[in-house]
Coordinates of C-alpha atoms and ligand atoms in Angstrom, one line a residue:
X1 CA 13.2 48.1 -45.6
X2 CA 13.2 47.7 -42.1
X3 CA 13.8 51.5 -41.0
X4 CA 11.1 51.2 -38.3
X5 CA 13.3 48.4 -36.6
X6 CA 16.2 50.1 -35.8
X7 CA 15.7 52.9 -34.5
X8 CA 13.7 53.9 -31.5
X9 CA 15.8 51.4 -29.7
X10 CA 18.9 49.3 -30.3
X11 CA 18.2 45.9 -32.0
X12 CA 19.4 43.9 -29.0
X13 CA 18.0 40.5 -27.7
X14 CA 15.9 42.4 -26.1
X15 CA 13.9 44.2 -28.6
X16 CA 11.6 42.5 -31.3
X17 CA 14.2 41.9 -33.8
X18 CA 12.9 40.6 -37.2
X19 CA 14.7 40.1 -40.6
X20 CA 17.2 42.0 -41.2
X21 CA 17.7 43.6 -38.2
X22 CA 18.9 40.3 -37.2
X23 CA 21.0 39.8 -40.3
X24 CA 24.0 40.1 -37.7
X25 CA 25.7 37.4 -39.7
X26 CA 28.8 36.0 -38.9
X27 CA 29.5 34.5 -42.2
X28 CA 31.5 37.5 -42.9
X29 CA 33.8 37.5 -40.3
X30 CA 37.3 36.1 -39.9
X31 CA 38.2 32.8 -39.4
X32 CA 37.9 29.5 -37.1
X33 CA 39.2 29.6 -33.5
X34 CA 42.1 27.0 -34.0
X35 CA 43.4 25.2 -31.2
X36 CA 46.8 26.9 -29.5
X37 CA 48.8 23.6 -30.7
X38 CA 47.2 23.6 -34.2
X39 CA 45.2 19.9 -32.9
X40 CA 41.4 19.7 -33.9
X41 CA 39.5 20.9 -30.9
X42 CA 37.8 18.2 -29.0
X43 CA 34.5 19.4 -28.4
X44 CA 31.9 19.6 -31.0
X45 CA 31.3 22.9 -32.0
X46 CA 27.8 24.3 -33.0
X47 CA 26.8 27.6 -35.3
X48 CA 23.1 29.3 -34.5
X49 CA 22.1 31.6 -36.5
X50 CA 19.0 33.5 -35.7
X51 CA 16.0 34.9 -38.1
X52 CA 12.9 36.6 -36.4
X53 CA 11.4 36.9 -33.7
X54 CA 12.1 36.6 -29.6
X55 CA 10.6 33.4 -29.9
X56 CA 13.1 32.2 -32.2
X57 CA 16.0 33.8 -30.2
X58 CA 14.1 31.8 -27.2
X59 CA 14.2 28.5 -29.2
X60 CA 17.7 28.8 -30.3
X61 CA 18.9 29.2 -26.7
X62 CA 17.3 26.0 -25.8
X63 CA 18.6 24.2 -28.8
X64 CA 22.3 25.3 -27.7
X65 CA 21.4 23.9 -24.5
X66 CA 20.3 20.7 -25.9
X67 CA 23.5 20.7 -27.7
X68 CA 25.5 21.3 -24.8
X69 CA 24.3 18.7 -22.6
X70 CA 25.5 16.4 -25.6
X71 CA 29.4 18.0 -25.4
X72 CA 28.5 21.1 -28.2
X73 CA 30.2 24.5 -27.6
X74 CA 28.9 27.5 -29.6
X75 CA 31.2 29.1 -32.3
X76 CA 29.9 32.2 -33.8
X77 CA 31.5 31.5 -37.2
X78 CA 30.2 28.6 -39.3
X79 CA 33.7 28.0 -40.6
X80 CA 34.5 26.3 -37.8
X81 CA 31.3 24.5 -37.0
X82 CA 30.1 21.1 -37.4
X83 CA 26.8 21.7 -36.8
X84 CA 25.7 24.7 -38.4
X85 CA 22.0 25.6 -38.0
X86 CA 19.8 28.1 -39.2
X87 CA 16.7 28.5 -37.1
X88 CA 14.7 30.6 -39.5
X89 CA 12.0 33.1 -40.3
X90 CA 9.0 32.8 -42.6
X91 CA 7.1 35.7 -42.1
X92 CA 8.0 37.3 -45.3
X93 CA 9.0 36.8 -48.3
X94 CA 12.8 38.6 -47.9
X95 CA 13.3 36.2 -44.2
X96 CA 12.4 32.8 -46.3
X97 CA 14.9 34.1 -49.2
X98 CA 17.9 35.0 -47.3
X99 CA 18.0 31.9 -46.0
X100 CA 18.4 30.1 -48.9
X101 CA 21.5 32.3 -49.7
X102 CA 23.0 31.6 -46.5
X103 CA 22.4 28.0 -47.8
X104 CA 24.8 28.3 -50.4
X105 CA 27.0 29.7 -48.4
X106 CA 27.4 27.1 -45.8
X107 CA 27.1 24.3 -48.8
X108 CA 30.6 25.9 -49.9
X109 CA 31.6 26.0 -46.4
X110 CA 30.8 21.8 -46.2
X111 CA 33.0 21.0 -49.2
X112 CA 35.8 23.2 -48.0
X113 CA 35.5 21.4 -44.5
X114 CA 35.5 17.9 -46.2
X115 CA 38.3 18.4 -48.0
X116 CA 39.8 18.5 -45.1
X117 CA 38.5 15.4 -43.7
X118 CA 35.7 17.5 -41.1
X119 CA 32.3 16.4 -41.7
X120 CA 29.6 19.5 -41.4
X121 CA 25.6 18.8 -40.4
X122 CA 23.4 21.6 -41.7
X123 CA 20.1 22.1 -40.3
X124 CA 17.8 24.2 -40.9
X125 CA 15.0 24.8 -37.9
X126 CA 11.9 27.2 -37.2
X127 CA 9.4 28.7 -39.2
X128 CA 11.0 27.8 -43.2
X129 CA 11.9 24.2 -41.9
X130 CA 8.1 23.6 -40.7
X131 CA 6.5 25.4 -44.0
X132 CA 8.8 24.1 -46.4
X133 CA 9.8 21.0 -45.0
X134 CA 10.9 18.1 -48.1
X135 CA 10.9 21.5 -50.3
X136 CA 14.4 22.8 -48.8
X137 CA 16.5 19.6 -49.4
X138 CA 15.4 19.6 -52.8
X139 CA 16.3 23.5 -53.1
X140 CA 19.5 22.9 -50.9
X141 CA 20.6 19.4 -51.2
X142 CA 23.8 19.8 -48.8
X143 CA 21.2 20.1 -45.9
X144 CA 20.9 17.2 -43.4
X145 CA 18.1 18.1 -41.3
X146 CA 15.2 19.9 -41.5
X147 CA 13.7 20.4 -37.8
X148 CA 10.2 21.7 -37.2
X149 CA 9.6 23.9 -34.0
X150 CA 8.1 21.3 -32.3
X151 CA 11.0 18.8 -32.5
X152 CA 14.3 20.4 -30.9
X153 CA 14.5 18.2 -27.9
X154 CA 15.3 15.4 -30.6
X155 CA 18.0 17.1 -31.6
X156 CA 20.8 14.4 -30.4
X157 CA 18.4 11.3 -32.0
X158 CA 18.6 12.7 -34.8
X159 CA 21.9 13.6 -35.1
X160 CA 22.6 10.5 -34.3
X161 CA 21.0 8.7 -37.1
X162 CA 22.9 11.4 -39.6
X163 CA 25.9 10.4 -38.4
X164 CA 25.1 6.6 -38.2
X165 CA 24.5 7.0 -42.3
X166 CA 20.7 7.9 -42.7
X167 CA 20.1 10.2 -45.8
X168 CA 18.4 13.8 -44.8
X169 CA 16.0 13.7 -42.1
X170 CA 12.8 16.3 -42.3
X171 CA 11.1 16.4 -39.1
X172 CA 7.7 18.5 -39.0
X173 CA 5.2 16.6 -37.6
X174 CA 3.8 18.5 -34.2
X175 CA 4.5 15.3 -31.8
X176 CA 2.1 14.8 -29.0
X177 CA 5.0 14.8 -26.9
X178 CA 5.8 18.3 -25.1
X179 CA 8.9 19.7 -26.3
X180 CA 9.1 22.3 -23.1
X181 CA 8.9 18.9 -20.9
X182 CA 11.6 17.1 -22.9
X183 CA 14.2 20.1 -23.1
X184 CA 17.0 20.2 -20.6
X185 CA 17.1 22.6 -17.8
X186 CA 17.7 25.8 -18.4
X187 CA 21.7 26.4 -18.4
X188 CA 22.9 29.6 -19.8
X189 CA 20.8 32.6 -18.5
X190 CA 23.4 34.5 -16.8
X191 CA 22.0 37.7 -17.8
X192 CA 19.2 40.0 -15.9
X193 CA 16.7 39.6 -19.0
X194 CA 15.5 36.6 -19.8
X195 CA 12.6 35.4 -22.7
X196 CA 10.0 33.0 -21.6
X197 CA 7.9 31.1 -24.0
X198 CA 5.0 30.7 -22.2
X199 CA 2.3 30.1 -25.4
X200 CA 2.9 29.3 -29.1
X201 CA 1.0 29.3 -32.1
X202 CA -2.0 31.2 -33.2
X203 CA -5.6 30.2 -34.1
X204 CA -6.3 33.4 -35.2
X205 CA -5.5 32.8 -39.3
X206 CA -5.3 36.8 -40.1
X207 CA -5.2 36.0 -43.7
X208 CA -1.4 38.0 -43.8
X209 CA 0.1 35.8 -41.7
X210 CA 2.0 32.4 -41.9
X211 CA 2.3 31.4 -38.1
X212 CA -1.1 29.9 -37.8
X213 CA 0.5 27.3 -40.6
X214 CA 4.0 27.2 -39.3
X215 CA 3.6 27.4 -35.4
X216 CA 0.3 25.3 -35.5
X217 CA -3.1 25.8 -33.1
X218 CA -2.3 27.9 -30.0
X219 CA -0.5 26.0 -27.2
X220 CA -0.1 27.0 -23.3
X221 CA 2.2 25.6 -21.2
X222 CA 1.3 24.9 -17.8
X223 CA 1.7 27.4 -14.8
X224 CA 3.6 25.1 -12.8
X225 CA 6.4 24.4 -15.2
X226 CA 6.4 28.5 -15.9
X227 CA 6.8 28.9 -12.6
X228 CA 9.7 26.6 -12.3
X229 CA 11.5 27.6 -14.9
X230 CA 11.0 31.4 -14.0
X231 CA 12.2 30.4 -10.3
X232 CA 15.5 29.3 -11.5
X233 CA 15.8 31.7 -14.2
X234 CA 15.7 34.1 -11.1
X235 CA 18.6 31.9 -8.8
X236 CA 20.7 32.4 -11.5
X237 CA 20.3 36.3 -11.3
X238 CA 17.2 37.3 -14.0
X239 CA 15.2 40.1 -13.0
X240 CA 13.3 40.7 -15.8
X241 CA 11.4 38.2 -17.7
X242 CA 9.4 38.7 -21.5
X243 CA 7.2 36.0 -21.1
X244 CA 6.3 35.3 -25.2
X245 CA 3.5 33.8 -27.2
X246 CA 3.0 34.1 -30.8
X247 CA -0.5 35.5 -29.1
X248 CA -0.1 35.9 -25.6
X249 CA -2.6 37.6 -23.9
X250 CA -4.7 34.4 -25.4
X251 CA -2.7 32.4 -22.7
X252 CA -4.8 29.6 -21.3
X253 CA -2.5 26.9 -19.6
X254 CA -3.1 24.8 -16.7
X255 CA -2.9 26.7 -13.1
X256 CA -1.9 24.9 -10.3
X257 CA -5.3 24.0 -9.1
X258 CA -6.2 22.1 -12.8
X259 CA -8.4 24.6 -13.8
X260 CA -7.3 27.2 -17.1
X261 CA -5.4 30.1 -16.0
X262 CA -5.7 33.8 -18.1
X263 CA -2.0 35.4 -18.6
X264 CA -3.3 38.2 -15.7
X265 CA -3.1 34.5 -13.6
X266 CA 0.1 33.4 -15.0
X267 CA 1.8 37.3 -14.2
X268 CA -0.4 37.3 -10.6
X269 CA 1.7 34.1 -9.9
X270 CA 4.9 35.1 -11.1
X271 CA 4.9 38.4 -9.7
X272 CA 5.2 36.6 -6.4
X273 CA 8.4 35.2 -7.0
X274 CA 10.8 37.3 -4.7
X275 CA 14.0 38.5 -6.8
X276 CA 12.1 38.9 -9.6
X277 CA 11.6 42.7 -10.6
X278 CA 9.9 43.1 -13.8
X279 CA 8.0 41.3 -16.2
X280 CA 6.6 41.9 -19.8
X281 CA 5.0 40.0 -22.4
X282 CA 4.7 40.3 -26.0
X283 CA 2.9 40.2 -28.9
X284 CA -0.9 40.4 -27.8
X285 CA -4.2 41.1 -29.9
X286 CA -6.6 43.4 -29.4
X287 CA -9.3 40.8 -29.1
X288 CA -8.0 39.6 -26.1
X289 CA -7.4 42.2 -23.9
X290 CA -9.0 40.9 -21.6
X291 CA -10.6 43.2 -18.6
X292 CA -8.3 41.4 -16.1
X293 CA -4.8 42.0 -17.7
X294 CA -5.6 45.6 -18.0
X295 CA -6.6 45.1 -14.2
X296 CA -3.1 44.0 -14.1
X297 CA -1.4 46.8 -15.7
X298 CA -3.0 48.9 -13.1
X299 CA -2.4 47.0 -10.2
X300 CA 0.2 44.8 -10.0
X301 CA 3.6 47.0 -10.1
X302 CA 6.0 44.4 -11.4
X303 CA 4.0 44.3 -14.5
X304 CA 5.9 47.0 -16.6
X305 CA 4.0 49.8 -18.6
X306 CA 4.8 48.4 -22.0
X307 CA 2.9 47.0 -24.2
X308 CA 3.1 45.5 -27.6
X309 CA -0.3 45.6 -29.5
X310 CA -0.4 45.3 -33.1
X311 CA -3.2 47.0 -34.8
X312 CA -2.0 46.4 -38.7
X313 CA -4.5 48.6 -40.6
X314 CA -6.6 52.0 -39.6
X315 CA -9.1 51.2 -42.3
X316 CA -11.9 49.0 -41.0
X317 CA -12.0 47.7 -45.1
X318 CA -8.7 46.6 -44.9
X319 CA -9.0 45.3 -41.0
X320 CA -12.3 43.0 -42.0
X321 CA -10.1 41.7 -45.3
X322 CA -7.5 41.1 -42.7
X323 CA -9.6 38.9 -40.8
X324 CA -8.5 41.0 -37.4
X325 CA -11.9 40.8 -35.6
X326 CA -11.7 44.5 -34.8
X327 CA -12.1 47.9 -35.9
X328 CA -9.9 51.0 -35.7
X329 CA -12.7 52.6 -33.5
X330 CA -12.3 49.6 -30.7
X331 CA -8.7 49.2 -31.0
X332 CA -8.6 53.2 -30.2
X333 CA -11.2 52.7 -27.5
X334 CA -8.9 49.8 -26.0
X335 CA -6.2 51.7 -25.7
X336 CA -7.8 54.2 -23.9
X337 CA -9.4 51.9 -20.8
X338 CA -5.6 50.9 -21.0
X339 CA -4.2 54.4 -20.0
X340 CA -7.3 54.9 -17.9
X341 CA -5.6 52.4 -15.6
X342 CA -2.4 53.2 -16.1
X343 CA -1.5 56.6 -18.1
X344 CA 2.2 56.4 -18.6
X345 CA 2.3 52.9 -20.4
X346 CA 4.1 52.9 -23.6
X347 CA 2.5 51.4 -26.1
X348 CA 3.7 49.7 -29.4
X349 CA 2.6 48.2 -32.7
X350 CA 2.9 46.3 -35.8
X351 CA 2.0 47.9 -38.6
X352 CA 1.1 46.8 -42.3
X353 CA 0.9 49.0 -45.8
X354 CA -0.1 47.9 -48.9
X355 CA -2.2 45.2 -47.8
X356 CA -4.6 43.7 -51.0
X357 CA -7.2 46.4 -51.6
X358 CA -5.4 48.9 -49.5
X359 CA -6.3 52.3 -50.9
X360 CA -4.9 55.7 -50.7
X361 CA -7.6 56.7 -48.4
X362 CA -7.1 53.3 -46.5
X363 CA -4.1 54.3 -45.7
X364 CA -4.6 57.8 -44.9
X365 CA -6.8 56.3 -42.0
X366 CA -3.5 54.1 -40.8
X367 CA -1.6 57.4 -40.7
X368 CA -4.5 58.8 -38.6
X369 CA -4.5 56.3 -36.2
X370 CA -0.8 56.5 -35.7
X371 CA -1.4 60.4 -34.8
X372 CA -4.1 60.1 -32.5
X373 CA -3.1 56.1 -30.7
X374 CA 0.5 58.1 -29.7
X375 CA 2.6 55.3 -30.0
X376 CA 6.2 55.0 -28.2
X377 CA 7.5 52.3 -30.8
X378 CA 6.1 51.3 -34.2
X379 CA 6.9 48.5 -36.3
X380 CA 6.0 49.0 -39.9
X381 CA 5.8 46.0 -42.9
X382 CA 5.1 46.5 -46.6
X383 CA 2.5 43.8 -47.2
X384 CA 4.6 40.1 -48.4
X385 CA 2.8 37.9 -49.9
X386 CA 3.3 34.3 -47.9
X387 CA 2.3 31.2 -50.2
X388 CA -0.7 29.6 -48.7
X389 CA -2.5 32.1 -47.5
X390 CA -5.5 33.6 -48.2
X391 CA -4.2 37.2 -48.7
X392 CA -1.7 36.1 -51.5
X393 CA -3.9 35.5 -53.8
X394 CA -6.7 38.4 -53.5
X395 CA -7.3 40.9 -55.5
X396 CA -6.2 44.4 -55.6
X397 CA -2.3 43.2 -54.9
X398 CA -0.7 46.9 -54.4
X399 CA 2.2 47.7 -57.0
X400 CA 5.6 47.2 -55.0
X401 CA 6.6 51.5 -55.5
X402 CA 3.4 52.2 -54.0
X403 CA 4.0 50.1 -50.9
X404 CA 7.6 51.9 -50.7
X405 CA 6.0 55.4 -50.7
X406 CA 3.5 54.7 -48.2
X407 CA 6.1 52.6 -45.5
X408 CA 8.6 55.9 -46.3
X409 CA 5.6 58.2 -45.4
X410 CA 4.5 55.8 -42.2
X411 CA 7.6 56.0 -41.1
X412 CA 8.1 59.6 -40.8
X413 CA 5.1 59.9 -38.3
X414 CA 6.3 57.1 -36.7
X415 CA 9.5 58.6 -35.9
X416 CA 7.9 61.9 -34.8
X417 CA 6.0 60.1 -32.2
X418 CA 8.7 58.2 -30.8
X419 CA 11.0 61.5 -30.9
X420 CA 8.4 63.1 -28.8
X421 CA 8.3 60.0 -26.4
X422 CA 12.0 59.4 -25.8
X423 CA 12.4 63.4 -25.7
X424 CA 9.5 63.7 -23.1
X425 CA 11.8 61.4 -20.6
X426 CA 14.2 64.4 -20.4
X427 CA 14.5 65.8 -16.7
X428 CA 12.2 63.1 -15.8
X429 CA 13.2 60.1 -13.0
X430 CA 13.3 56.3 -14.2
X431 CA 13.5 53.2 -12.3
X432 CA 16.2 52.1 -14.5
X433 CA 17.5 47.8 -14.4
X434 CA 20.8 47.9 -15.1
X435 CA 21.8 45.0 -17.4
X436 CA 25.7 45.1 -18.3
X437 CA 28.4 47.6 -19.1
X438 CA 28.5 49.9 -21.3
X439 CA 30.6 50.6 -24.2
X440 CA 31.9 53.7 -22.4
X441 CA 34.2 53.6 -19.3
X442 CA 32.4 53.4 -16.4
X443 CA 29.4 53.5 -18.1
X444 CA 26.4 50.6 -17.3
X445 CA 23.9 50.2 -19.8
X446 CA 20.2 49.5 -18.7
X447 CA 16.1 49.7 -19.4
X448 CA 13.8 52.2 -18.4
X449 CA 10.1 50.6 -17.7
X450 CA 8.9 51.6 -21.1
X451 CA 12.5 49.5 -22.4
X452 CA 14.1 52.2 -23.4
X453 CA 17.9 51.3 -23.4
X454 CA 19.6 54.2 -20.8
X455 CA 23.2 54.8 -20.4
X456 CA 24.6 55.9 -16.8
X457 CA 27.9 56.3 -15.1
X458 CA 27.4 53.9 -12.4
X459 CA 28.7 51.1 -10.4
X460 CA 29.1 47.4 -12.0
X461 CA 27.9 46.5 -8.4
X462 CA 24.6 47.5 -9.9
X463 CA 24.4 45.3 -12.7
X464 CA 20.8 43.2 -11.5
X465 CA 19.8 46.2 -9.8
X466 CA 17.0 48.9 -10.1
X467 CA 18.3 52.3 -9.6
X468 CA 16.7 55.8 -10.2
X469 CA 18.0 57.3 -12.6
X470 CA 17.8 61.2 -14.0
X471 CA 17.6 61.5 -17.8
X472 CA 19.7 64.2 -19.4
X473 CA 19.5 63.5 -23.0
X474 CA 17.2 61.5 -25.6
X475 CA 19.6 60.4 -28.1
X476 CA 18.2 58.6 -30.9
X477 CA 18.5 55.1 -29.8
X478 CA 18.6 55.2 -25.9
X479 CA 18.4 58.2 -22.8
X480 CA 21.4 59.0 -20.9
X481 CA 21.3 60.2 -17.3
X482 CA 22.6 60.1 -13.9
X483 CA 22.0 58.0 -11.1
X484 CA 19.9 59.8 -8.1
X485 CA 19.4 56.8 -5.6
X486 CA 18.9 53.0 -5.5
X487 CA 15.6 52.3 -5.1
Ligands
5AD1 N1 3.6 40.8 -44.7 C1 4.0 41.9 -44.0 N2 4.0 41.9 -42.7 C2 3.6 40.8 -42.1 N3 3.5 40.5 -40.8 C3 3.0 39.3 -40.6 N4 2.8 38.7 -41.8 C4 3.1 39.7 -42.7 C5 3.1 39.7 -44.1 N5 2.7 38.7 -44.9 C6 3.8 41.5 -39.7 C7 2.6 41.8 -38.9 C8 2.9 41.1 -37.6 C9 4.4 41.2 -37.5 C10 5.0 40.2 -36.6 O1 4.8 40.9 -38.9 O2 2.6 43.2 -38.7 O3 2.3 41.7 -36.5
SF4_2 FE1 -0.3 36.0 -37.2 FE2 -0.6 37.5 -35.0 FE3 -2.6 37.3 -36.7 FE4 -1.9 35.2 -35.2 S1 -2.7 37.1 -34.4 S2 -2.4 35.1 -37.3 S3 0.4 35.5 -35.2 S4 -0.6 38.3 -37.1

């Protein structure tokens, strides 16, 4: 399915990797790291495996820090592991499924492993463990813990009990306590990106979508703590920070003077952190663009011109059955006071076809708005039916071929319109942040503002650093150029 996903830009950690594109398994791939005199390794190892979105990438890179302030190192093949975790997806349908088959897999990996005397925890964490909770032991009875978002700073407890002799542990509750306060310092960014989860869950309910069920009611953390954990994310070399939310441009936390603070706050505030160079933030909703964060886009140049804006639907039918709260005229009309202020952003969307009731001319209009909105990046999704909510069980379901045809034919405008924006960079000059080395010799491998991956001959003394560079070619995943100047 997932067509839309992969190209336009490499599926990095980075990019907004869901499902499959993230299906970068490691269950296939060769064999446990033994120790050099053939003893068993002393330090615990741990297996992540990640479904979904940023903000499960984000939550599994706090779990492994959890971990390792309890003695865990990370192995990236489960056959070695004695913690194996899945922190999964439950958007749709396929996400919820494959991890159940990776289930069997590491319950074959468990009896191996006890046969040879090593014990094996399986957990399974994120968006399945907090809708399906009891449900996944009795599908999968070799997993030990089920572990809701909310819980991962209890991590060691409750490992602890498993291994004290308690019978599988499902923990889902959403605990008063706050998770962000309990979690250990941030360790391991040593990269120039970094996520930031700065708001979670939705109380939007658009009758698609599981996340108002399995994140819970919207949630902001405070600005102070953002702004601490952004400052040392920025001693220890970030430049550019994605601050996430399930729906963050609804951000509302604390500000430093008590009172609630919009995200245009929270990005004034960070945006004066020296070192810092660039920061996003993804996935917003129309409905709360608010006149201030596209102030912001205009204004405040650290802010970069991308932006992540789902619209779902070009049919105002479908859009109203959607719950969304807008039309396709006001979402059009929003995006234009957005490049009034700032006519070079990049825009991008999430995209749904075959939504109940969905018909021909619906989506005609979706393909319509693609054409005329100009988008540099589309995500596309055949409507999945998630238990529970109201969409599953309307009427009008759309036959499963006809969904196919119209993602094929979405698709296919979609990829004209990002051909045309990556191909419009060529001969053009871009502030590129260089993040790491390329695959090629010599070669350093970076973002564009609009996070396009581009490819330059350049200096590994530039990693961290924003350098102009000239693109020569769009190739279909990423620009290539050469360096002008350091700017
Ligand atoms: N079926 C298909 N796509 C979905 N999305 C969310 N729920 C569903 C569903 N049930 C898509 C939406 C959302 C993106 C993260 O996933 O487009 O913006
Ligand atoms: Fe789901 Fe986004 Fe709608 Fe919230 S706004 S219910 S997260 S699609």
């Amino acid at each position: 399915m997932v067509r839309a996903l992969t190209h336009g830009r490499l599926p990095d950690s980075r990019e907004r990797i869901l499902l499959d594109d993230l299906d970068q398994t490691h269950f296939d791939e060769a064999s446990p790291q033994a120790e050099p005199d053939g003893s068993t390794p002393a330090a615990k190892r741990v297996f992540i495996k990640t479904f979904g979105c940023q903000m499960n990438v984000y939550d599994s890179e706090r779990m492994s820090e959890v971990l390792a302030a309890e003695g865990y190192v990370e192995t990236d093949t489960p056959d070695d592991a004695d913690l194996a975790i899945l922190n999964t997806c439950h958007i749709r349908e396929k996400a919820a499924e494959k991890v159940y088959s990776d289930l069997g897999r590491l319950r074959d990996i468990k009896s191996a492993r006890a046969k040879g005397g090593k014990e094996t925890l399986i957990t399974v964490a994120g968006c399945v463990a907090q809708a399906e909770g009891e449900e996944i032991v009795r599908r999968a009875p070799a997993v030990d813990l089920v572990l809701g978002s909310q819980s991962y700073h209890r991590l060691p407890e409750l490992l602890g009990r498993l291994r004290g002799g308690e019978a599988a542990l499902v923990e889902t509750a959403f605990p008063d306590e706050d998770k962000f306060q309990a979690l250990p310092e941030r360790a391991t960014a040593k990269a120039v990106t970094a996520f930031l989860t700065v708001q979670e869950g939705c109380d939007k309910f658009c009758t698609f979508c599981v996340v108002p069920y399995t994140r819970g009611m919207e949630y902001s953390r405070p600005v102070a703590s953002l702004v601490d954990e952004a400052q040392r994310l920025v001693q220890r070399g970030v430049r550019d920070i994605t601050l996430l939310g399930q729906n963050v441009n609804g951000y509302h936390g604390e500000g430093l003077d008590g009172a609630s603070t919009t995200l245009a706050g929270l990005i004034g505030r960070l945006a004066a952190i020296e070192g810092l160079l660039r920061i996003r933030y993804m996935t917003s909703h129309p409905r709360d663009m608010s006149d201030a964060l596209i102030e912001a886009h205009a204004r405040e140049g650290k802010l970069m011109p991308y932006l992540h804006l789902p619209f779902q639907s070009g049919a105002d039918r479908v859009l109203a059955a959607m719950n969304r709260k807008h039309t396709a005229a006001n979402y059009l009309a929003l995006i234009a006071r957005i490049r009034e202020g700032r006519p070079d952003i990049a825009l991008s969307t999430d995209i749904i076809v075959g939504f109940p009731g969905e018909t021909d001319a619906d989506f005609e209009a979706t393909l319509a708005l693609v054409r005329e909105a100009d988008f540099a990046h589309a995500f596309s999704f055949k409507y999945s039916p998630r238990p529970g909510t109201p969409a599953a069980t309307m009427d009008g379901q759309v036959p499963e071929e006809v969904k196919r045809q119209r993602l094929e034919r979405l698709q296919e405008v979609i990829d004209a319109g990002y051909r045309r924006f990556n191909g419009a960079c060529v001969g053009k000059r871009l502030p590129v942040l260089f993040e790491k080395v390329g695959r090629h010799a010599g070669q350093l491998v970076g973002r564009s503002p609009y996070l396009q991956l581009v490819h330059a001959v350049a200096d590994p003394a530039l990693i961290g650093h924003v350098v102009d560079v000239e693109i020569r070619t769009a190739e279909p995943n990423s620009l290539s150029g050469v360096i002008c100047g350091q700017s």
